[in-house]
Amino acid sequence: LFRAAAPPVLVAVPGGHKKRKRAEEGEKVSEDQSSSVIQEPPVKAKKARKKERSEAEKKLSERENALEQADEEEDQKLFLNKAKQKKKASQAISKSAVNSATGATAKQQKRKWVADETADRRTVFVGNLPVTCTVQVLTSLFKKYGQIESIRFRSLIPAEDTVSKKVAAIKHKVHPNAKCVNAYVVFKEECGAQKALKENGTEIASGFHIRVDTASKTSSHDNKRSVFLGNLSYDIHDDAVREHFNDCGDIVGVRVVRDKRTGLGKGFGYVLFENTDAVHLALKLNNSVLMGRKIRVQRVVDKRKAQKSPHQSRAPKDRVDKKKKEKSCSNDSFVGEKATPLKKSIKPKRLKTIPRSKVGKNK
């Protein structure tokens, strides 16, 4: 126990182990290098694949973009079509509303027109009334033919420009130069208006023979029984014309065309007789003197026939003029005749001569 401790024994480690480690490390490095050398070609392939993938991805992205654009365009087209359909629907609705409104207005106009026609058939025009005529006078004259609905005076000339015709008719403020007035008498039934026509030509006052006619436009004026008067005096009255043509025959009515504002005549008028024989006698009074003027008496011609007649009459006139021209150009007269041009002498064509050499060959 009391001996000294034995010194430690050192064991030498063989150096081959370190060499092995170094060799292993060298082998690992060589393996890494070899692996790096071996792994180099797959990196290039990956790059190529990446390039190919990038190109494919680009194509796919382009296709996707194109598809998206096409979808957007289709959506826009659908939106526009819907907007157009909405506009068409709104226009159709507005048109239908307008048509309905126009249809309603047309119906109203038809109703008014029918009402106006029925009212015109029940209305009687009374002309050449004296200025002093009143509603009571007309009612007493026409009440025996039926119940009267209304009476209104027309062609009134107020005494002052500031006064309207209606006020002048109510207050009887008529121009002093005006001597005749017209009126409309409306009956409740049409038969009353037809019976009232019997009063045509009756003398309602001294020098005033009234003219009674239906107010409807269907009543046509007979041109065969009427005469046109021209160059009449502006201050002429209907009775003066009646007295002038009274010897020709029975007169149905006299109409002197007057100005609405002043009431003065325009210088022409018409006379309607009962028979056509009176027209022949009235035409003999052409250039006769009436109130210091030579009046012009002519037949009344339809405007439609007058428009057609000049086109039809032109053809025979042209033919007559041609015949006159042909007669004027006689054989004896030299003036106006055309000289016949000389005919050119036509020379016969020469026949082509064939040389003998060619003739022998042809044979």
Coordinates of C-alpha atoms in Angstrom, one line a residue:
L1 CA 0.0 0.0 0.0
F2 CA 2.8 2.4 0.7
R3 CA 4.5 1.8 -2.6
A4 CA 4.6 4.8 -5.0
A5 CA 2.0 5.0 -7.7
A6 CA 3.0 3.5 -10.9
P7 CA 3.4 5.9 -13.8
P8 CA 0.7 5.9 -16.5
V9 CA 1.2 3.7 -19.4
L10 CA 1.0 5.6 -22.7
V11 CA -0.2 3.5 -25.6
A12 CA 0.8 4.7 -29.0
V13 CA -2.2 5.1 -31.4
P14 CA -1.5 3.8 -34.8
G15 CA -1.5 6.6 -37.5
G16 CA -3.3 4.5 -40.1
H17 CA -6.6 5.5 -38.6
K18 CA -6.0 9.2 -39.6
K19 CA -5.0 8.1 -43.0
R20 CA -8.2 6.2 -43.3
K21 CA -10.1 9.3 -42.3
R22 CA -8.3 11.4 -44.8
A23 CA -8.8 8.7 -47.5
E24 CA -12.5 8.6 -46.6
E25 CA -12.7 12.4 -46.8
G26 CA -10.8 12.3 -50.1
E27 CA -13.2 9.6 -51.4
K28 CA -16.2 11.7 -50.3
V29 CA -14.8 14.8 -52.1
S30 CA -14.1 12.7 -55.2
E31 CA -17.6 11.3 -54.9
D32 CA -19.0 14.8 -54.6
Q33 CA -17.0 15.9 -57.6
S34 CA -18.0 12.9 -59.6
S35 CA -21.6 13.5 -58.5
S36 CA -21.3 17.1 -59.5
V37 CA -19.9 16.1 -62.8
I38 CA -22.6 13.5 -63.2
Q39 CA -25.3 15.9 -62.1
E40 CA -24.3 18.7 -64.6
P41 CA -26.2 17.2 -67.6
P42 CA -29.6 17.0 -65.8
V43 CA -29.4 20.7 -64.9
K44 CA -29.2 21.6 -68.6
A45 CA -32.1 19.3 -69.3
K46 CA -34.0 21.0 -66.5
K47 CA -33.3 24.4 -68.0
A48 CA -34.5 23.2 -71.4
R49 CA -37.5 21.8 -69.8
K50 CA -38.1 25.0 -68.0
K51 CA -37.8 26.9 -71.3
E52 CA -40.3 24.5 -72.9
R53 CA -42.6 24.8 -69.9
S54 CA -42.3 28.6 -70.1
E55 CA -43.2 28.6 -73.8
A56 CA -46.1 26.2 -73.1
E57 CA -47.2 28.4 -70.2
K58 CA -47.0 31.4 -72.4
K59 CA -49.2 29.7 -75.0
L60 CA -51.6 28.6 -72.3
S61 CA -51.7 32.1 -70.9
E62 CA -52.3 33.5 -74.3
R63 CA -55.1 31.1 -74.9
E64 CA -56.6 31.8 -71.5
N65 CA -56.4 35.6 -72.3
A66 CA -58.0 35.0 -75.6
L67 CA -60.8 33.0 -74.0
E68 CA -61.2 35.6 -71.4
Q69 CA -61.4 38.4 -74.1
A70 CA -63.9 36.3 -76.0
D71 CA -66.0 35.8 -72.9
E72 CA -65.9 39.5 -72.2
E73 CA -66.9 40.3 -75.8
E74 CA -69.8 37.8 -75.5
D75 CA -70.8 39.4 -72.2
Q76 CA -70.7 42.9 -73.9
K77 CA -72.7 41.6 -76.8
L78 CA -75.3 40.1 -74.5
F79 CA -75.5 43.4 -72.6
L80 CA -75.9 45.4 -75.8
N81 CA -78.6 43.0 -77.1
K82 CA -80.4 43.3 -73.8
A83 CA -80.1 47.1 -74.0
K84 CA -81.4 47.0 -77.5
Q85 CA -84.3 44.8 -76.6
K86 CA -85.1 47.1 -73.7
K87 CA -85.0 50.1 -76.1
K88 CA -87.2 48.3 -78.6
A89 CA -89.7 47.3 -75.8
S90 CA -89.8 50.9 -74.6
Q91 CA -90.2 52.2 -78.2
A92 CA -93.0 49.7 -78.8
I93 CA -94.6 50.8 -75.6
S94 CA -94.3 54.4 -76.6
K95 CA -95.6 53.7 -80.1
S96 CA -98.5 51.8 -78.7
A97 CA -99.2 54.7 -76.3
V98 CA -98.9 57.2 -79.2
N99 CA -101.1 55.0 -81.4
S100 CA -103.6 54.6 -78.6
A101 CA -103.5 58.4 -78.2
T102 CA -103.8 59.0 -81.9
G103 CA -106.5 56.4 -82.1
A104 CA -108.3 58.2 -79.3
T105 CA -107.8 61.6 -81.0
A106 CA -109.0 60.1 -84.3
K107 CA -112.1 58.7 -82.6
Q108 CA -112.7 62.1 -81.1
Q109 CA -112.3 63.7 -84.4
K110 CA -114.6 61.2 -86.0
R111 CA -117.2 61.9 -83.3
K112 CA -116.8 65.6 -83.8
W113 CA -117.1 65.2 -87.5
V114 CA -120.2 63.1 -87.2
A115 CA -121.6 65.6 -84.6
D116 CA -120.8 68.5 -87.0
E117 CA -122.5 66.7 -89.9
T118 CA -125.6 66.1 -87.9
A119 CA -125.5 69.7 -86.6
D120 CA -125.1 71.0 -90.2
R121 CA -128.0 68.9 -91.4
R122 CA -130.1 70.6 -88.7
T123 CA -128.8 74.1 -89.5
V124 CA -130.2 76.6 -92.0
F125 CA -128.3 79.5 -93.5
V126 CA -130.3 82.7 -93.9
G127 CA -128.8 85.4 -96.0
N128 CA -129.6 89.0 -97.0
L129 CA -131.2 89.9 -93.7
P130 CA -131.5 93.6 -92.8
V131 CA -129.3 94.9 -90.1
T132 CA -132.3 95.7 -87.9
C133 CA -133.3 92.0 -87.8
T134 CA -133.4 90.4 -84.4
V135 CA -133.7 86.9 -82.9
Q136 CA -137.4 87.4 -82.2
V137 CA -138.1 88.1 -85.8
L138 CA -136.3 84.9 -87.0
T139 CA -137.9 82.8 -84.3
S140 CA -141.4 84.0 -85.3
L141 CA -140.6 83.2 -88.9
F142 CA -139.1 79.7 -88.4
K143 CA -140.8 78.4 -85.3
K144 CA -143.7 76.9 -87.3
Y145 CA -141.3 74.4 -88.9
G146 CA -140.0 72.9 -85.7
Q147 CA -138.4 73.6 -82.3
I148 CA -135.4 76.0 -82.7
E149 CA -132.2 75.2 -80.7
S150 CA -130.2 78.4 -81.3
I151 CA -129.9 81.4 -83.6
R152 CA -126.6 83.2 -84.3
F153 CA -125.8 86.2 -86.5
R154 CA -122.8 86.3 -88.8
S155 CA -121.1 88.7 -91.2
L156 CA -121.5 91.6 -88.8
I157 CA -119.3 94.7 -89.2
P158 CA -118.8 96.5 -85.9
A159 CA -119.0 100.2 -85.7
E160 CA -115.6 100.4 -84.1
D161 CA -112.5 98.3 -84.5
T162 CA -112.1 97.9 -80.8
V163 CA -115.5 96.2 -80.5
S164 CA -115.7 92.5 -81.4
K165 CA -118.4 91.0 -83.7
K166 CA -120.1 89.2 -80.8
V167 CA -120.4 92.3 -78.7
A168 CA -121.6 94.3 -81.8
A169 CA -124.3 91.6 -82.4
I170 CA -125.4 91.7 -78.8
K171 CA -125.4 95.5 -78.5
H172 CA -126.5 96.1 -82.1
K173 CA -123.5 98.4 -82.7
V174 CA -123.1 97.8 -86.5
H175 CA -121.3 100.0 -89.0
P176 CA -123.6 102.5 -90.6
N177 CA -122.6 101.5 -94.2
A178 CA -123.5 97.9 -93.5
K179 CA -127.0 97.1 -94.7
C180 CA -127.3 93.3 -94.7
V181 CA -126.5 90.5 -92.3
N182 CA -126.4 86.7 -92.4
A183 CA -127.6 84.2 -89.7
Y184 CA -127.7 80.5 -88.8
V185 CA -130.8 78.9 -87.4
V186 CA -130.3 75.5 -85.7
F187 CA -133.3 73.2 -85.3
K188 CA -133.5 70.2 -82.9
E189 CA -134.6 67.9 -85.7
E190 CA -133.4 67.6 -89.3
C191 CA -136.9 67.6 -90.7
G192 CA -137.4 71.1 -89.4
A193 CA -134.5 72.4 -91.4
Q194 CA -135.7 70.7 -94.5
K195 CA -139.2 72.3 -94.1
A196 CA -137.6 75.7 -93.4
L197 CA -136.2 75.8 -97.0
K198 CA -139.7 76.9 -98.1
E199 CA -139.0 80.4 -96.9
N200 CA -136.3 80.9 -99.5
G201 CA -137.0 84.1 -101.5
T202 CA -139.6 85.5 -99.1
E203 CA -139.4 89.3 -98.5
I204 CA -138.8 89.7 -94.8
A205 CA -138.6 93.5 -95.2
S206 CA -138.9 96.1 -97.9
G207 CA -136.1 95.4 -100.4
F208 CA -134.8 92.3 -98.6
H209 CA -135.5 88.9 -100.1
I210 CA -133.9 86.3 -97.8
R211 CA -131.9 83.4 -99.1
V212 CA -132.4 80.1 -97.2
D213 CA -130.2 77.2 -97.7
T214 CA -128.8 74.2 -95.8
A215 CA -125.5 74.7 -94.0
S216 CA -124.3 71.1 -94.8
K217 CA -121.5 70.7 -97.4
T218 CA -123.4 68.0 -99.2
S219 CA -125.7 70.6 -100.9
S220 CA -124.1 71.1 -104.3
H221 CA -124.7 74.2 -106.4
D222 CA -126.3 73.5 -109.8
N223 CA -124.0 75.1 -112.4
K224 CA -126.4 74.5 -115.2
R225 CA -129.1 76.7 -113.7
S226 CA -126.7 79.5 -112.5
V227 CA -125.0 82.5 -114.1
F228 CA -121.7 84.3 -113.2
L229 CA -121.8 88.0 -112.9
G230 CA -118.7 90.2 -113.2
N231 CA -117.8 93.9 -113.0
L232 CA -120.5 94.6 -110.4
S233 CA -120.5 97.7 -108.2
Y234 CA -119.0 97.4 -104.8
D235 CA -122.1 99.0 -103.1
I236 CA -124.6 96.7 -104.9
H237 CA -127.3 94.9 -103.0
D238 CA -128.8 91.5 -103.8
D239 CA -132.3 92.9 -104.5
A240 CA -130.8 95.2 -107.3
V241 CA -129.4 92.1 -109.0
R242 CA -132.8 90.3 -108.5
E243 CA -134.7 93.1 -110.1
H244 CA -132.3 93.2 -113.0
F245 CA -132.7 89.5 -113.8
N246 CA -136.3 89.2 -112.7
D247 CA -137.7 89.2 -116.3
C248 CA -135.5 86.2 -117.3
G249 CA -137.4 83.7 -115.0
D250 CA -137.9 82.6 -111.4
I251 CA -134.9 83.3 -109.3
V252 CA -133.9 80.8 -106.5
G253 CA -131.1 82.9 -105.0
V254 CA -128.7 85.7 -105.5
R255 CA -125.2 85.7 -104.0
V256 CA -122.9 88.7 -104.1
V257 CA -119.5 87.8 -102.8
R258 CA -118.5 90.3 -100.1
D259 CA -115.4 91.1 -98.0
K260 CA -115.6 89.7 -94.4
R261 CA -114.1 92.8 -92.8
T262 CA -115.8 95.6 -94.7
G263 CA -118.9 94.0 -96.0
L264 CA -118.4 95.5 -99.4
G265 CA -118.8 93.5 -102.6
K266 CA -115.8 92.1 -104.4
G267 CA -117.2 92.9 -107.8
F268 CA -118.7 89.5 -108.8
G269 CA -121.6 87.2 -107.8
Y270 CA -124.0 84.5 -108.9
V271 CA -127.6 84.1 -109.8
L272 CA -129.4 80.8 -109.5
F273 CA -132.6 80.2 -111.5
E274 CA -135.2 77.5 -111.3
N275 CA -135.0 76.5 -114.9
T276 CA -132.2 76.2 -117.4
D277 CA -134.3 78.2 -119.9
A278 CA -133.8 81.3 -117.8
V279 CA -130.0 81.0 -118.2
H280 CA -130.3 81.5 -122.0
L281 CA -132.3 84.7 -121.4
A282 CA -129.9 85.9 -118.8
L283 CA -126.9 85.5 -121.1
K284 CA -128.5 88.1 -123.4
L285 CA -128.1 90.7 -120.7
N286 CA -124.3 90.5 -121.1
N287 CA -122.8 94.1 -121.3
S288 CA -126.0 95.5 -119.9
V289 CA -125.8 98.5 -117.5
L290 CA -126.4 97.9 -113.8
M291 CA -125.8 100.8 -111.4
G292 CA -123.7 102.6 -114.0
R293 CA -121.5 99.6 -114.9
K294 CA -121.6 97.2 -117.9
I295 CA -121.9 93.8 -116.2
R296 CA -120.4 90.6 -117.6
V297 CA -122.8 87.6 -117.7
Q298 CA -121.3 84.2 -118.3
R299 CA -122.1 80.5 -117.8
V300 CA -120.7 78.8 -114.7
V301 CA -118.2 76.2 -115.7
D302 CA -116.8 73.4 -113.5
K303 CA -113.2 73.9 -112.6
R304 CA -112.4 70.2 -113.1
K305 CA -113.8 70.3 -116.7
A306 CA -112.0 73.6 -117.3
Q307 CA -108.7 72.0 -116.3
K308 CA -109.2 68.9 -118.5
S309 CA -110.5 70.8 -121.6
P310 CA -107.2 72.6 -122.5
H311 CA -105.3 69.4 -122.6
Q312 CA -107.9 67.8 -124.9
S313 CA -108.2 70.8 -127.1
R314 CA -104.5 71.1 -127.8
A315 CA -104.3 68.0 -130.0
P316 CA -106.8 69.1 -132.6
K317 CA -105.3 72.6 -132.7
D318 CA -101.9 71.2 -133.4
R319 CA -103.4 69.1 -136.2
V320 CA -105.1 72.1 -137.7
D321 CA -101.9 74.1 -137.6
K322 CA -100.0 71.3 -139.3
K323 CA -102.7 71.1 -142.1
K324 CA -102.5 74.9 -142.6
K325 CA -98.7 74.7 -142.9
E326 CA -99.0 71.9 -145.4
K327 CA -101.5 73.9 -147.5
S328 CA -99.4 77.1 -147.4
C329 CA -96.4 75.2 -148.9
S330 CA -97.9 74.7 -152.4
N331 CA -96.0 73.6 -155.5
D332 CA -96.1 77.1 -157.1
S333 CA -94.5 78.9 -154.1
F334 CA -90.8 78.7 -153.6
V335 CA -90.5 80.3 -150.1
G336 CA -90.6 77.8 -147.3
E337 CA -89.9 74.7 -149.4
K338 CA -86.9 72.6 -148.7
A339 CA -84.5 71.8 -151.6
T340 CA -84.1 68.1 -152.3
P341 CA -80.5 67.2 -151.9
L342 CA -78.7 65.8 -154.9
K343 CA -78.0 62.1 -154.8
K344 CA -74.4 61.1 -155.0
S345 CA -73.4 59.0 -158.1
I346 CA -72.3 55.6 -157.1
K347 CA -69.6 54.2 -159.3
P348 CA -69.4 50.5 -159.9
K349 CA -66.6 48.8 -158.2
R350 CA -63.8 47.4 -160.4
L351 CA -63.2 43.7 -160.4
K352 CA -59.9 42.5 -159.2
T353 CA -57.6 41.2 -162.0
I354 CA -55.8 38.0 -161.3
P355 CA -52.4 37.5 -163.0
R356 CA -52.0 34.7 -165.5
S357 CA -49.3 32.9 -163.5
K358 CA -51.7 32.6 -160.6
V359 CA -54.5 31.5 -162.9
G360 CA -52.4 28.7 -164.2
K361 CA -51.5 27.5 -160.8
N362 CA -55.1 27.5 -159.7
K363 CA -56.0 25.4 -162.6

